[in-house]
Short mmCIF file of C-alpha atoms and ligand atoms in Angstrom, two decimals:
data_model
loop_
_atom_site.label_atom_id
_atom_site.label_comp_id
_atom_site.label_asym_id
_atom_site.label_seq_id
_atom_site.Cartn_x
_atom_site.Cartn_y
_atom_site.Cartn_z
CA MET A 25 112.00 129.52 81.06
CA ALA A 26 109.29 132.16 81.07
CA THR A 27 106.60 130.39 79.09
CA SER A 28 105.54 126.77 79.33
CA PRO A 29 106.69 124.59 76.44
CA PHE A 30 103.44 122.62 76.21
CA LYS A 31 99.87 123.62 76.99
CA LYS A 32 98.65 120.13 77.82
CA ILE A 33 100.38 116.88 78.80
CA LEU A 34 98.92 113.39 79.14
CA ILE A 35 100.35 111.22 81.91
CA ALA A 36 100.43 107.56 80.82
CA ASN A 37 100.74 106.17 84.33
CA ARG A 38 99.02 105.87 87.71
CA GLY A 39 99.79 106.09 91.43
CA GLU A 40 102.37 108.31 93.06
CA ILE A 41 104.40 108.92 89.89
CA ALA A 42 101.35 110.15 87.97
CA VAL A 43 100.67 112.52 90.88
CA ARG A 44 104.32 113.64 90.88
CA ILE A 45 104.17 114.47 87.15
CA ILE A 46 100.80 116.24 87.48
CA ARG A 47 102.33 118.44 90.19
CA ALA A 48 105.25 119.43 87.94
CA CYS A 49 102.84 120.26 85.10
CA HIS A 50 100.60 122.39 87.28
CA GLU A 51 103.61 124.30 88.61
CA MET A 52 104.56 125.00 84.99
CA GLY A 53 101.07 126.13 84.02
CA ILE A 54 100.54 123.04 81.87
CA ARG A 55 97.10 121.41 81.74
CA THR A 56 97.00 117.71 82.61
CA VAL A 57 95.20 114.63 81.32
CA ALA A 58 95.08 111.47 83.42
CA VAL A 59 94.28 108.07 81.99
CA TYR A 60 92.76 105.35 84.15
CA SER A 61 91.57 101.77 84.17
CA ASP A 62 88.27 100.72 85.72
CA ALA A 63 90.18 99.81 88.90
CA ASP A 64 91.44 103.41 89.15
CA ARG A 65 88.19 105.33 88.72
CA ASP A 66 88.66 106.78 92.24
CA ALA A 67 92.44 107.02 92.18
CA LEU A 68 94.25 110.14 93.35
CA HIS A 69 95.85 110.86 89.96
CA VAL A 70 92.38 110.94 88.39
CA ARG A 71 91.17 113.39 91.03
CA MET A 72 94.17 115.66 90.67
CA ALA A 73 94.42 115.90 86.88
CA MET A 74 92.35 118.49 85.06
CA GLU A 75 90.87 115.87 82.73
CA ALA A 76 90.70 112.08 82.89
CA ILE A 77 90.07 109.49 80.21
CA ARG A 78 89.13 105.84 80.79
CA ILE A 79 91.38 103.48 78.85
CA GLY A 80 90.02 100.04 79.73
CA PRO A 81 89.49 97.25 82.25
CA PRO A 82 91.78 96.72 85.28
CA PRO A 83 94.54 94.46 83.88
CA SER A 84 97.41 96.68 82.68
CA THR A 85 97.59 94.73 79.40
CA GLU A 86 94.08 96.05 78.76
CA SER A 87 94.71 99.60 79.95
CA TYR A 88 98.07 101.17 80.92
CA LEU A 89 99.90 99.07 78.32
CA ARG A 90 97.48 99.83 75.48
CA ILE A 91 99.40 102.14 73.12
CA ASP A 92 96.36 102.63 70.86
CA ARG A 93 94.03 103.69 73.65
CA ILE A 94 96.55 106.04 75.21
CA LEU A 95 97.23 107.75 71.88
CA ASP A 96 93.46 107.99 71.29
CA ALA A 97 93.14 109.72 74.66
CA ALA A 98 95.87 112.17 73.68
CA LYS A 99 94.14 112.94 70.38
CA GLN A 100 90.74 113.28 72.00
CA THR A 101 92.02 115.78 74.58
CA GLY A 102 94.53 117.62 72.40
CA ALA A 103 97.50 116.72 74.60
CA GLU A 104 100.74 117.68 72.80
CA ALA A 105 103.05 115.46 74.84
CA ILE A 106 102.99 112.27 76.92
CA HIS A 107 104.99 111.55 80.06
CA PRO A 108 105.24 107.78 80.62
CA GLY A 109 106.50 107.81 84.24
CA TYR A 110 108.27 104.54 85.17
CA GLY A 111 107.22 100.95 84.43
CA PHE A 112 104.35 100.30 81.99
CA LEU A 113 105.29 101.81 78.58
CA SER A 114 108.18 103.97 79.82
CA GLU A 115 110.95 101.91 78.16
CA ASN A 116 108.95 100.66 75.20
CA ALA A 117 110.70 101.78 72.00
CA GLY A 118 107.56 101.02 69.99
CA PHE A 119 105.53 103.38 72.16
CA ALA A 120 108.11 106.16 71.89
CA ARG A 121 108.00 105.79 68.09
CA ALA A 122 104.20 105.53 67.94
CA CYS A 123 103.98 108.84 69.82
CA VAL A 124 106.24 110.54 67.30
CA GLU A 125 104.24 109.08 64.40
CA ALA A 126 101.02 110.34 65.98
CA GLY A 127 102.53 113.83 66.25
CA VAL A 128 102.75 113.67 70.05
CA VAL A 129 106.02 114.41 71.90
CA PHE A 130 107.27 111.47 73.97
CA ILE A 131 108.85 112.87 77.14
CA GLY A 132 111.90 110.62 77.29
CA PRO A 133 114.67 109.23 75.09
CA THR A 134 114.17 108.17 71.46
CA GLY A 135 113.09 104.65 70.53
CA ASP A 136 116.48 104.15 68.88
CA SER A 137 118.50 104.89 72.01
CA MET A 138 116.14 102.69 74.10
CA GLU A 139 116.93 99.83 71.74
CA ALA A 140 120.68 100.51 71.81
CA ILE A 141 120.71 99.86 75.57
CA GLY A 142 117.69 97.58 76.10
CA ASP A 143 119.57 94.48 75.04
CA LYS A 144 122.37 93.61 77.50
CA VAL A 145 124.76 92.00 75.02
CA ARG A 146 124.40 94.98 72.69
CA ALA A 147 124.82 97.45 75.57
CA ARG A 148 127.95 95.62 76.81
CA LYS A 149 129.47 95.81 73.33
CA LEU A 150 128.61 99.51 73.05
CA MET A 151 130.22 100.23 76.44
CA ILE A 152 133.37 98.21 75.71
CA GLU A 153 133.77 100.24 72.50
CA ALA A 154 133.23 103.49 74.42
CA GLY A 155 135.83 102.54 77.04
CA VAL A 156 133.37 102.06 79.93
CA PRO A 157 134.49 99.18 82.19
CA VAL A 158 132.22 96.13 82.17
CA VAL A 159 132.47 92.94 84.26
CA PRO A 160 134.81 90.42 82.58
CA GLY A 161 132.54 88.25 80.49
CA THR A 162 131.62 86.73 77.15
CA PRO A 163 129.63 87.49 74.00
CA PRO A 164 126.39 85.47 73.58
CA LEU A 165 127.02 81.78 74.34
CA GLY A 166 126.77 79.17 71.61
CA GLN A 167 125.27 75.68 71.76
CA ASP A 168 128.62 73.88 72.33
CA VAL A 169 128.65 73.19 76.10
CA ASP A 170 132.35 72.23 76.10
CA LYS A 171 133.19 75.63 74.68
CA VAL A 172 131.04 77.32 77.35
CA LEU A 173 132.90 75.33 80.03
CA ALA A 174 136.19 76.57 78.61
CA GLN A 175 134.90 80.16 78.59
CA ALA A 176 133.81 79.83 82.24
CA ASP A 177 137.21 78.39 83.19
CA GLU A 178 138.92 81.35 81.62
CA ILE A 179 136.82 83.84 83.62
CA GLY A 180 137.15 81.78 86.81
CA TYR A 181 134.34 80.58 89.10
CA PRO A 182 131.94 81.71 90.40
CA VAL A 183 130.40 82.96 87.17
CA LEU A 184 126.95 84.39 86.49
CA LEU A 185 124.69 83.38 83.61
CA LYS A 186 122.65 86.32 82.40
CA ALA A 187 119.88 86.71 79.83
CA SER A 188 120.60 89.32 77.18
CA ALA A 189 116.98 90.46 77.18
CA GLY A 190 116.89 90.16 80.97
CA GLY A 191 115.92 92.49 83.74
CA GLY A 192 115.14 92.15 87.41
CA GLY A 193 117.28 89.05 87.76
CA LYS A 194 115.16 86.86 85.45
CA GLY A 195 117.20 84.26 83.59
CA MET A 196 120.15 84.80 85.98
CA ARG A 197 122.01 81.85 87.53
CA VAL A 198 125.10 81.80 89.75
CA VAL A 199 127.42 78.95 88.75
CA ASN A 200 129.91 77.88 91.41
CA SER A 201 131.61 75.03 89.59
CA ALA A 202 131.96 73.39 86.19
CA ALA A 203 129.85 70.45 87.36
CA ASP A 204 126.79 72.71 87.80
CA LEU A 205 127.18 74.59 84.56
CA PRO A 206 125.40 72.41 81.95
CA SER A 207 122.10 72.16 83.84
CA LEU A 208 122.11 75.82 84.96
CA LEU A 209 122.82 76.87 81.37
CA ALA A 210 119.73 74.98 80.21
CA GLN A 211 117.65 76.53 83.02
CA ALA A 212 118.78 80.06 82.25
CA ARG A 213 118.06 79.56 78.53
CA GLY A 214 114.61 78.14 79.23
CA GLU A 215 113.70 80.95 81.62
CA ALA A 216 114.95 83.60 79.19
CA ALA A 217 113.02 82.04 76.31
CA SER A 218 109.74 81.93 78.20
CA ALA A 219 110.13 85.32 79.93
CA PHE A 220 111.48 87.36 77.00
CA GLY A 221 111.01 85.21 73.90
CA ASP A 222 114.79 85.35 73.44
CA ASP A 223 117.09 82.62 74.83
CA THR A 224 120.36 84.55 74.31
CA VAL A 225 122.53 84.21 77.44
CA PHE A 226 126.09 85.19 78.28
CA LEU A 227 128.57 84.77 81.13
CA GLU A 228 130.05 87.29 83.54
CA LYS A 229 132.42 87.01 86.46
CA TYR A 230 130.22 86.89 89.57
CA VAL A 231 130.99 89.95 91.68
CA LEU A 232 130.75 89.08 95.38
CA LYS A 233 128.89 91.28 97.88
CA PRO A 234 128.38 94.05 95.32
CA ARG A 235 126.79 97.40 95.93
CA HIS A 236 124.28 98.76 93.46
CA ILE A 237 125.33 102.33 92.77
CA GLU A 238 123.70 104.24 89.93
CA VAL A 239 124.44 107.62 88.39
CA GLN A 240 121.71 110.05 87.32
CA VAL A 241 122.43 111.58 83.93
CA PHE A 242 120.62 114.26 82.00
CA ALA A 243 121.04 114.95 78.28
CA ASP A 244 119.32 117.41 75.96
CA GLN A 245 118.74 117.11 72.21
CA HIS A 246 121.69 119.43 71.47
CA GLY A 247 124.53 117.14 72.57
CA ASN A 248 124.82 118.41 76.16
CA CYS A 249 124.98 115.80 78.90
CA VAL A 250 125.75 116.09 82.62
CA HIS A 251 125.59 113.79 85.65
CA LEU A 252 123.77 114.60 88.88
CA GLY A 253 125.72 112.40 91.27
CA GLU A 254 124.94 108.88 92.39
CA ARG A 255 122.34 106.94 94.34
CA GLU A 256 123.11 103.97 96.55
CA CYS A 257 120.37 101.35 96.06
CA SER A 258 121.84 98.29 97.74
CA ILE A 259 118.99 97.75 100.21
CA GLN A 260 116.71 95.55 98.15
CA ARG A 261 114.93 92.24 98.32
CA ARG A 262 114.49 90.00 95.29
CA HIS A 263 115.44 92.89 92.99
CA GLN A 264 112.85 95.16 94.58
CA LYS A 265 114.60 98.24 95.98
CA LEU A 266 113.38 99.26 99.42
CA VAL A 267 115.70 102.13 100.41
CA GLU A 268 117.78 104.49 98.30
CA GLU A 269 120.05 107.35 99.24
CA SER A 270 122.22 110.04 97.75
CA PRO A 271 125.13 110.41 98.01
CA SER A 272 126.42 106.85 98.52
CA PRO A 273 128.25 106.49 101.84
CA VAL A 274 131.27 105.03 99.97
CA VAL A 275 131.61 107.43 97.05
CA THR A 276 134.26 110.13 97.49
CA PRO A 277 134.30 113.30 95.36
CA GLU A 278 137.10 111.77 93.25
CA VAL A 279 135.20 108.53 92.64
CA ARG A 280 132.05 110.56 91.91
CA ALA A 281 133.87 112.49 89.20
CA THR A 282 135.18 109.23 87.71
CA ILE A 283 131.88 107.30 87.63
CA GLY A 284 130.06 110.51 86.63
CA ASP A 285 132.29 110.82 83.57
CA LEU A 286 131.80 107.12 82.78
CA ALA A 287 128.01 107.56 83.01
CA VAL A 288 128.09 110.58 80.68
CA THR A 289 130.27 108.62 78.24
CA ALA A 290 127.77 105.73 78.38
CA ALA A 291 124.79 108.05 77.78
CA LYS A 292 126.52 109.76 74.86
CA ALA A 293 127.43 106.37 73.32
CA ALA A 294 123.73 105.47 73.36
CA GLY A 295 122.70 108.80 71.79
CA TYR A 296 120.68 109.43 74.93
CA SER A 297 118.47 112.42 75.68
CA SER A 298 116.25 113.18 78.72
CA ALA A 299 116.76 111.85 82.26
CA GLY A 300 118.46 108.47 82.49
CA THR A 301 120.28 106.25 84.94
CA VAL A 302 123.52 104.37 84.44
CA GLU A 303 123.75 101.43 86.85
CA PHE A 304 127.07 100.23 88.19
CA LEU A 305 128.04 97.32 90.35
CA ARG A 306 130.73 98.15 92.89
CA GLY A 307 132.79 95.21 94.04
CA ALA A 308 133.98 94.93 97.66
CA ASP A 309 137.43 96.04 96.41
CA GLY A 310 136.01 99.36 95.21
CA SER A 311 136.03 98.57 91.49
CA PHE A 312 133.09 99.82 89.42
CA TYR A 313 131.52 97.95 86.50
CA PHE A 314 128.83 99.11 84.08
CA MET A 315 125.60 97.08 84.46
CA GLU A 316 122.83 98.70 82.45
CA VAL A 317 121.14 101.96 81.48
CA ASN A 318 117.60 102.66 82.64
CA ALA A 319 115.95 104.80 79.98
CA ARG A 320 113.36 106.39 82.24
CA LEU A 321 112.65 108.56 85.25
CA GLN A 322 113.23 106.28 88.23
CA VAL A 323 111.23 105.65 91.36
CA GLU A 324 114.15 106.93 93.44
CA HIS A 325 114.64 110.20 91.53
CA PRO A 326 113.59 112.35 94.54
CA VAL A 327 116.80 111.71 96.50
CA THR A 328 118.73 113.27 93.61
CA GLU A 329 116.29 116.19 93.52
CA MET A 330 116.79 116.76 97.24
CA VAL A 331 120.60 116.97 97.07
CA THR A 332 120.86 118.85 93.75
CA GLY A 333 117.84 121.16 94.06
CA ILE A 334 116.92 120.25 90.48
CA ASP A 335 113.36 119.31 89.51
CA LEU A 336 113.97 116.32 87.23
CA VAL A 337 110.40 116.07 85.95
CA ARG A 338 110.25 119.75 85.06
CA THR A 339 113.60 119.49 83.30
CA MET A 340 112.43 116.42 81.35
CA ILE A 341 109.46 118.42 80.08
CA GLU A 342 111.62 121.40 79.10
CA VAL A 343 114.20 119.24 77.33
CA ALA A 344 111.48 117.26 75.49
CA ALA A 345 110.18 120.58 74.15
CA GLY A 346 113.64 121.23 72.68
CA ALA A 347 115.20 123.43 75.36
CA LYS A 348 118.91 123.23 76.11
CA LEU A 349 119.88 121.86 79.53
CA PRO A 350 119.35 124.73 81.98
CA PHE A 351 122.58 123.81 83.85
CA THR A 352 126.18 122.82 83.13
CA GLN A 353 128.26 120.27 85.03
CA ASP A 354 129.86 123.11 87.01
CA ASP A 355 126.43 124.31 88.14
CA ILE A 356 125.67 120.98 89.82
CA GLN A 357 126.45 121.15 93.54
CA LEU A 358 125.49 118.35 95.89
CA ARG A 359 124.26 119.56 99.25
CA GLY A 360 123.53 117.36 102.28
CA HIS A 361 122.13 113.85 102.25
CA SER A 362 118.81 112.35 101.23
CA ILE A 363 117.19 108.96 101.96
CA GLU A 364 114.04 107.44 100.48
CA CYS A 365 111.97 104.58 101.92
CA ARG A 366 109.54 102.87 99.58
CA ILE A 367 106.46 102.26 101.69
CA ILE A 368 104.72 99.18 100.34
CA ALA A 369 101.42 97.49 101.19
CA GLU A 370 103.16 94.23 102.00
CA ASP A 371 103.93 92.62 105.32
CA PRO A 372 107.71 92.17 105.66
CA SER A 373 107.19 89.86 108.66
CA ARG A 374 105.17 87.49 106.47
CA ASN A 375 107.61 87.15 103.60
CA PHE A 376 106.31 90.39 102.06
CA MET A 377 102.84 88.98 101.59
CA PRO A 378 100.57 91.53 99.90
CA SER A 379 98.28 93.32 102.34
CA PRO A 380 95.34 94.47 100.26
CA GLY A 381 92.47 96.50 101.63
CA THR A 382 91.16 99.97 102.25
CA ILE A 383 93.24 102.71 103.82
CA ARG A 384 91.03 103.57 106.80
CA GLY A 385 93.26 106.21 108.27
CA LEU A 386 96.29 108.00 106.92
CA ARG A 387 98.58 110.54 108.51
CA PRO A 388 101.75 111.04 106.55
CA PRO A 389 104.73 112.55 108.33
CA GLN A 390 105.44 116.24 107.91
CA GLY A 391 107.86 118.80 109.20
CA PRO A 392 111.41 119.91 108.45
CA GLY A 393 113.25 118.03 105.74
CA VAL A 394 110.41 115.62 104.99
CA ARG A 395 108.94 114.97 101.54
CA TYR A 396 106.02 112.61 101.07
CA ASP A 397 105.23 111.44 97.53
CA GLY A 398 102.01 109.48 97.78
CA GLY A 399 99.28 108.20 95.54
CA THR A 400 96.55 107.38 98.05
CA TYR A 401 94.13 109.04 100.48
CA PRO A 402 92.02 107.95 103.48
CA GLY A 403 89.17 105.75 102.27
CA TYR A 404 91.11 104.61 99.20
CA GLU A 405 90.97 100.92 98.36
CA ILE A 406 94.27 99.61 96.99
CA PRO A 407 93.64 97.80 93.70
CA ILE A 408 95.17 94.33 93.51
CA PHE A 409 96.17 94.74 89.87
CA TYR A 410 99.23 96.93 90.21
CA ASP A 411 102.44 97.53 92.13
CA PRO A 412 101.88 97.60 95.91
CA MET A 413 103.92 100.77 96.55
CA LEU A 414 101.78 103.22 98.55
CA SER A 415 104.14 106.11 98.88
CA LYS A 416 107.73 107.20 99.04
CA LEU A 417 108.98 108.82 102.19
CA ILE A 418 111.96 111.03 101.46
CA VAL A 419 114.04 113.03 103.91
CA TRP A 420 116.83 115.53 103.58
CA GLY A 421 119.48 116.22 106.22
CA ALA A 422 122.68 118.24 106.37
CA ASP A 423 124.59 114.95 106.58
CA ARG A 424 123.84 111.22 106.68
CA PRO A 425 123.38 110.96 110.48
CA GLN A 426 120.87 113.84 110.39
CA ALA A 427 119.04 112.27 107.46
CA ILE A 428 118.79 108.95 109.34
CA ALA A 429 117.55 110.74 112.48
CA ARG A 430 114.92 112.52 110.38
CA MET A 431 113.84 109.28 108.73
CA ARG A 432 113.42 107.64 112.17
CA ARG A 433 111.32 110.57 113.34
CA ALA A 434 109.25 110.61 110.13
CA LEU A 435 108.61 106.84 110.26
CA ASP A 436 107.53 107.23 113.90
CA GLU A 437 104.97 109.86 112.82
CA TYR A 438 103.64 107.83 109.91
CA ARG A 439 100.17 106.36 110.55
CA VAL A 440 98.44 104.02 108.14
CA GLU A 441 95.38 102.13 109.31
CA GLY A 442 93.54 99.31 107.58
CA ILE A 443 96.47 97.59 105.92
CA ARG A 444 99.93 96.37 106.84
CA THR A 445 102.90 98.25 105.47
CA SER A 446 106.69 98.14 105.43
CA VAL A 447 106.93 101.08 107.88
CA PRO A 448 107.99 98.91 110.87
CA PHE A 449 110.64 97.19 108.75
CA HIS A 450 112.03 100.53 107.59
CA ARG A 451 112.05 101.81 111.17
CA LYS A 452 114.11 98.80 112.33
CA LEU A 453 116.50 99.20 109.42
CA MET A 454 117.18 102.82 110.45
CA ASP A 455 118.49 101.44 113.79
CA SER A 456 120.49 98.61 112.29
CA LYS A 457 124.18 98.97 113.13
CA ASP A 458 125.53 98.15 109.67
CA PHE A 459 123.03 100.38 107.88
CA VAL A 460 123.90 103.27 110.16
CA ALA A 461 127.59 102.61 109.48
CA GLY A 462 126.91 102.49 105.74
CA ASN A 463 128.10 98.88 105.50
CA ILE A 464 125.56 97.59 103.01
CA HIS A 465 125.52 95.42 99.91
CA THR A 466 122.86 93.77 97.73
CA GLY A 467 122.75 90.68 99.96
CA TYR A 468 122.26 92.76 103.12
CA LEU A 469 118.64 91.78 103.84
CA SER A 470 119.23 88.07 103.29
CA GLU A 471 122.07 88.34 105.83
CA HIS A 472 119.83 90.20 108.30
CA PRO A 473 116.63 88.12 108.60
CA GLU A 474 115.98 89.71 112.01
CA LEU A 475 114.96 92.92 110.24
CA LEU A 476 112.11 91.05 108.57
CA LYS A 477 110.75 89.47 111.76
CA PRO A 478 107.64 90.84 113.45
CA ASN A 479 108.10 92.73 116.69
CA THR A 480 108.17 90.07 119.39
CA ASP A 481 108.69 92.29 122.43
CA PRO A 482 106.19 90.86 125.02
CA TRP A 483 105.61 94.38 126.29
CA LEU A 484 103.87 95.31 123.03
CA GLU A 485 100.79 93.26 123.86
CA GLU A 486 100.45 94.86 127.28
CA ILE A 487 100.94 98.29 125.78
CA ALA A 488 98.16 97.54 123.29
CA VAL A 489 95.78 96.59 126.12
CA ILE A 490 96.63 99.76 128.05
CA ALA A 491 96.21 101.91 124.93
CA ALA A 492 92.80 100.36 124.23
CA SER A 493 91.67 101.08 127.80
CA ILE A 494 92.79 104.70 127.58
CA ALA A 495 91.02 105.09 124.25
CA HIS A 496 87.84 103.68 125.75
CA PHE A 497 87.87 105.96 128.78
CA ARG A 498 88.64 109.04 126.69
CA GLU A 499 85.71 108.20 124.49
CA VAL A 500 83.40 108.04 127.49
CA GLU A 501 84.92 111.18 128.98
CA GLN A 502 84.60 113.19 125.80
CA HIS A 503 81.06 112.10 125.26
CA SER A 504 80.08 113.64 128.60
CA ALA A 505 82.41 116.60 128.08
CA ARG A 506 80.70 117.50 124.85
CA LYS A 507 77.31 117.26 126.46
CA SER A 508 78.27 119.46 129.37
CA VAL A 509 79.88 122.01 127.08
CA MET A 510 76.72 122.26 125.04
CA LYS A 511 74.39 122.22 128.04
CA GLY A 512 76.29 124.80 129.96
CA GLY A 513 76.03 127.24 127.08
CA SER A 514 79.78 127.74 127.11
CA ASP A 515 81.13 129.88 124.30
CA ARG A 516 83.87 127.30 123.72
CA SER A 517 83.49 125.79 120.30
CA TYR A 518 81.96 122.37 119.95
CA TRP A 519 84.42 121.81 117.12
CA LYS A 520 87.29 121.89 119.54
CA TRP A 521 85.96 118.62 120.92
CA ALA A 522 84.82 117.17 117.65
CA ASP A 523 88.41 116.60 116.58
CA ARG A 524 89.44 114.68 119.64
CA GLY A 525 87.68 111.39 119.34
CA GLY A 526 89.48 110.03 116.30
CA ALA A 527 92.20 107.48 116.03
CA TRP A 528 94.82 110.05 115.09
CA ARG A 529 95.61 111.71 118.36
CA SER A 530 98.95 110.02 118.98
C1 MV4 B 625 125.54 90.89 88.85
C2 MV4 B 625 125.82 90.53 90.17
C3 MV4 B 625 127.07 90.03 90.46
N1 MV4 B 625 127.98 89.89 89.47
N2 MV4 B 625 126.49 90.72 87.90
C4 MV4 B 625 120.88 91.61 89.30
C5 MV4 B 625 119.91 92.23 88.35
C6 MV4 B 625 120.71 92.92 87.29
N3 MV4 B 625 120.35 94.30 87.22
C7 MV4 B 625 122.14 92.73 87.68
N4 MV4 B 625 122.19 91.93 88.87
C8 MV4 B 625 123.36 91.47 89.37
N5 MV4 B 625 124.36 91.35 88.47
C9 MV4 B 625 127.65 90.24 88.23
N6 MV4 B 625 128.57 90.06 87.27
C10 MV4 B 625 124.82 90.69 91.13
C11 MV4 B 625 123.58 91.16 90.72
C12 MV4 B 625 122.61 91.28 91.76
C13 MV4 B 625 122.07 92.53 92.08
C14 MV4 B 625 122.43 93.69 91.41
C15 MV4 B 625 121.89 94.92 91.75
C16 MV4 B 625 120.98 94.98 92.79
C17 MV4 B 625 120.60 93.87 93.45
C18 MV4 B 625 121.13 92.62 93.11
C19 MV4 B 625 120.75 91.48 93.82
C20 MV4 B 625 121.27 90.28 93.49
C21 MV4 B 625 122.19 90.18 92.45
#
């Protein structure tokens, strides 16, 4: 595409994803507008965008979730389109419609297709009709508990209670026997009612030791839709993904073609356009079941970009402006292997307790095959109001072993000072036998508590003492070295020494 489709885009998000979208815009010659809450006055996305508009106080309900204020900011700056990123308003059908009504292009699917897939019962029905396999299950459950017991018997225990409006595991209950069902049914209903204002629940066969494998799809507004391969996202804790990779270690080219076709069928059934993700559960026996469609750009989109060479954010912008997909299914070639680690400001050794504070020092990894998508800088204070993800570390390798070796090397280079992060956890995971072998499932971390323990090697304390002594003596040494350099009138630059006293030499 020779000319840019929009002159100015507003990014209705913050953190690393706002930065990612700003980068795509600037590469396309599109001007950018950031929005920010009072907690984000000094945030990186505000510094990088060409313009920035304040939209309210720190709580997201008062800022990043305020449709009126975001549309006002678009009007005020003359932005023609809005990219919502992920989270916040990204899957809000009302926001997508409000944009259209305000004459602003929403960079994503239509409100109608968001609604067609947002409700699980409705999505299940849509997929059954389209011939996409779903987990054996029921329509919404009625009030007659005896009938529910009969329905559960027919599926066979264990069964899973799920909320139709659910997401992130809320309102979900595993039921192992008929005796447990009545009380768990009441719990699931209550949780769904209070979390979503909708107590509709249904039953599914509980798939044991499943993998979470999702397919990236891309559709334009002209009826074209392709898939861009899969991502394996099984390494997660309490529904928070921590590592993603593409391709999945268990997906063969034949299986990829099959689930790719299913994902395209699912997207077409929902009338989908833009980038989307079709989630599948893969049972230990290799069977795939449709789970849900995520109507947004996802956190883990970079691993797909690395193996396909396609810029998903750029393509979203082009397609939102009405362009046809710039590639066909035959054009999509997967090359090599990519892994992403979500680096979070939480301490995995203390039950992922948040580690707030100021980033005193920061040295992201660099070098061959390394991509760092961050939203912070040295001196930045992490606001307590939002998601604790600091950055995404993404690597590419010719194959999975090379990608793992690169990730180990990159994690070893990564320096963050002032807060605790998940870097040590990720580093241990990259050495874990089952991860290296690709033997993972969604319960992997609960089966490997050792990965979440702090380093207990007694040598570490001694090493710390030795390191501190060396640092002290170097400090003293450099102090006198600088003086003698200056006194002696040497023509060696003072600046050569100035760089050596910091904490970032190792
Ligand atoms: C399941 C399942 C097992 N069987 N459905 C969790 C959140 C929602 N997206 C779907 N989830 C699950 N649905 C059946 N029939 C296991 C999970 C599940 C899970 C899924 C994906 C990633 C992580 C998970 C962690 C625990 C449970």
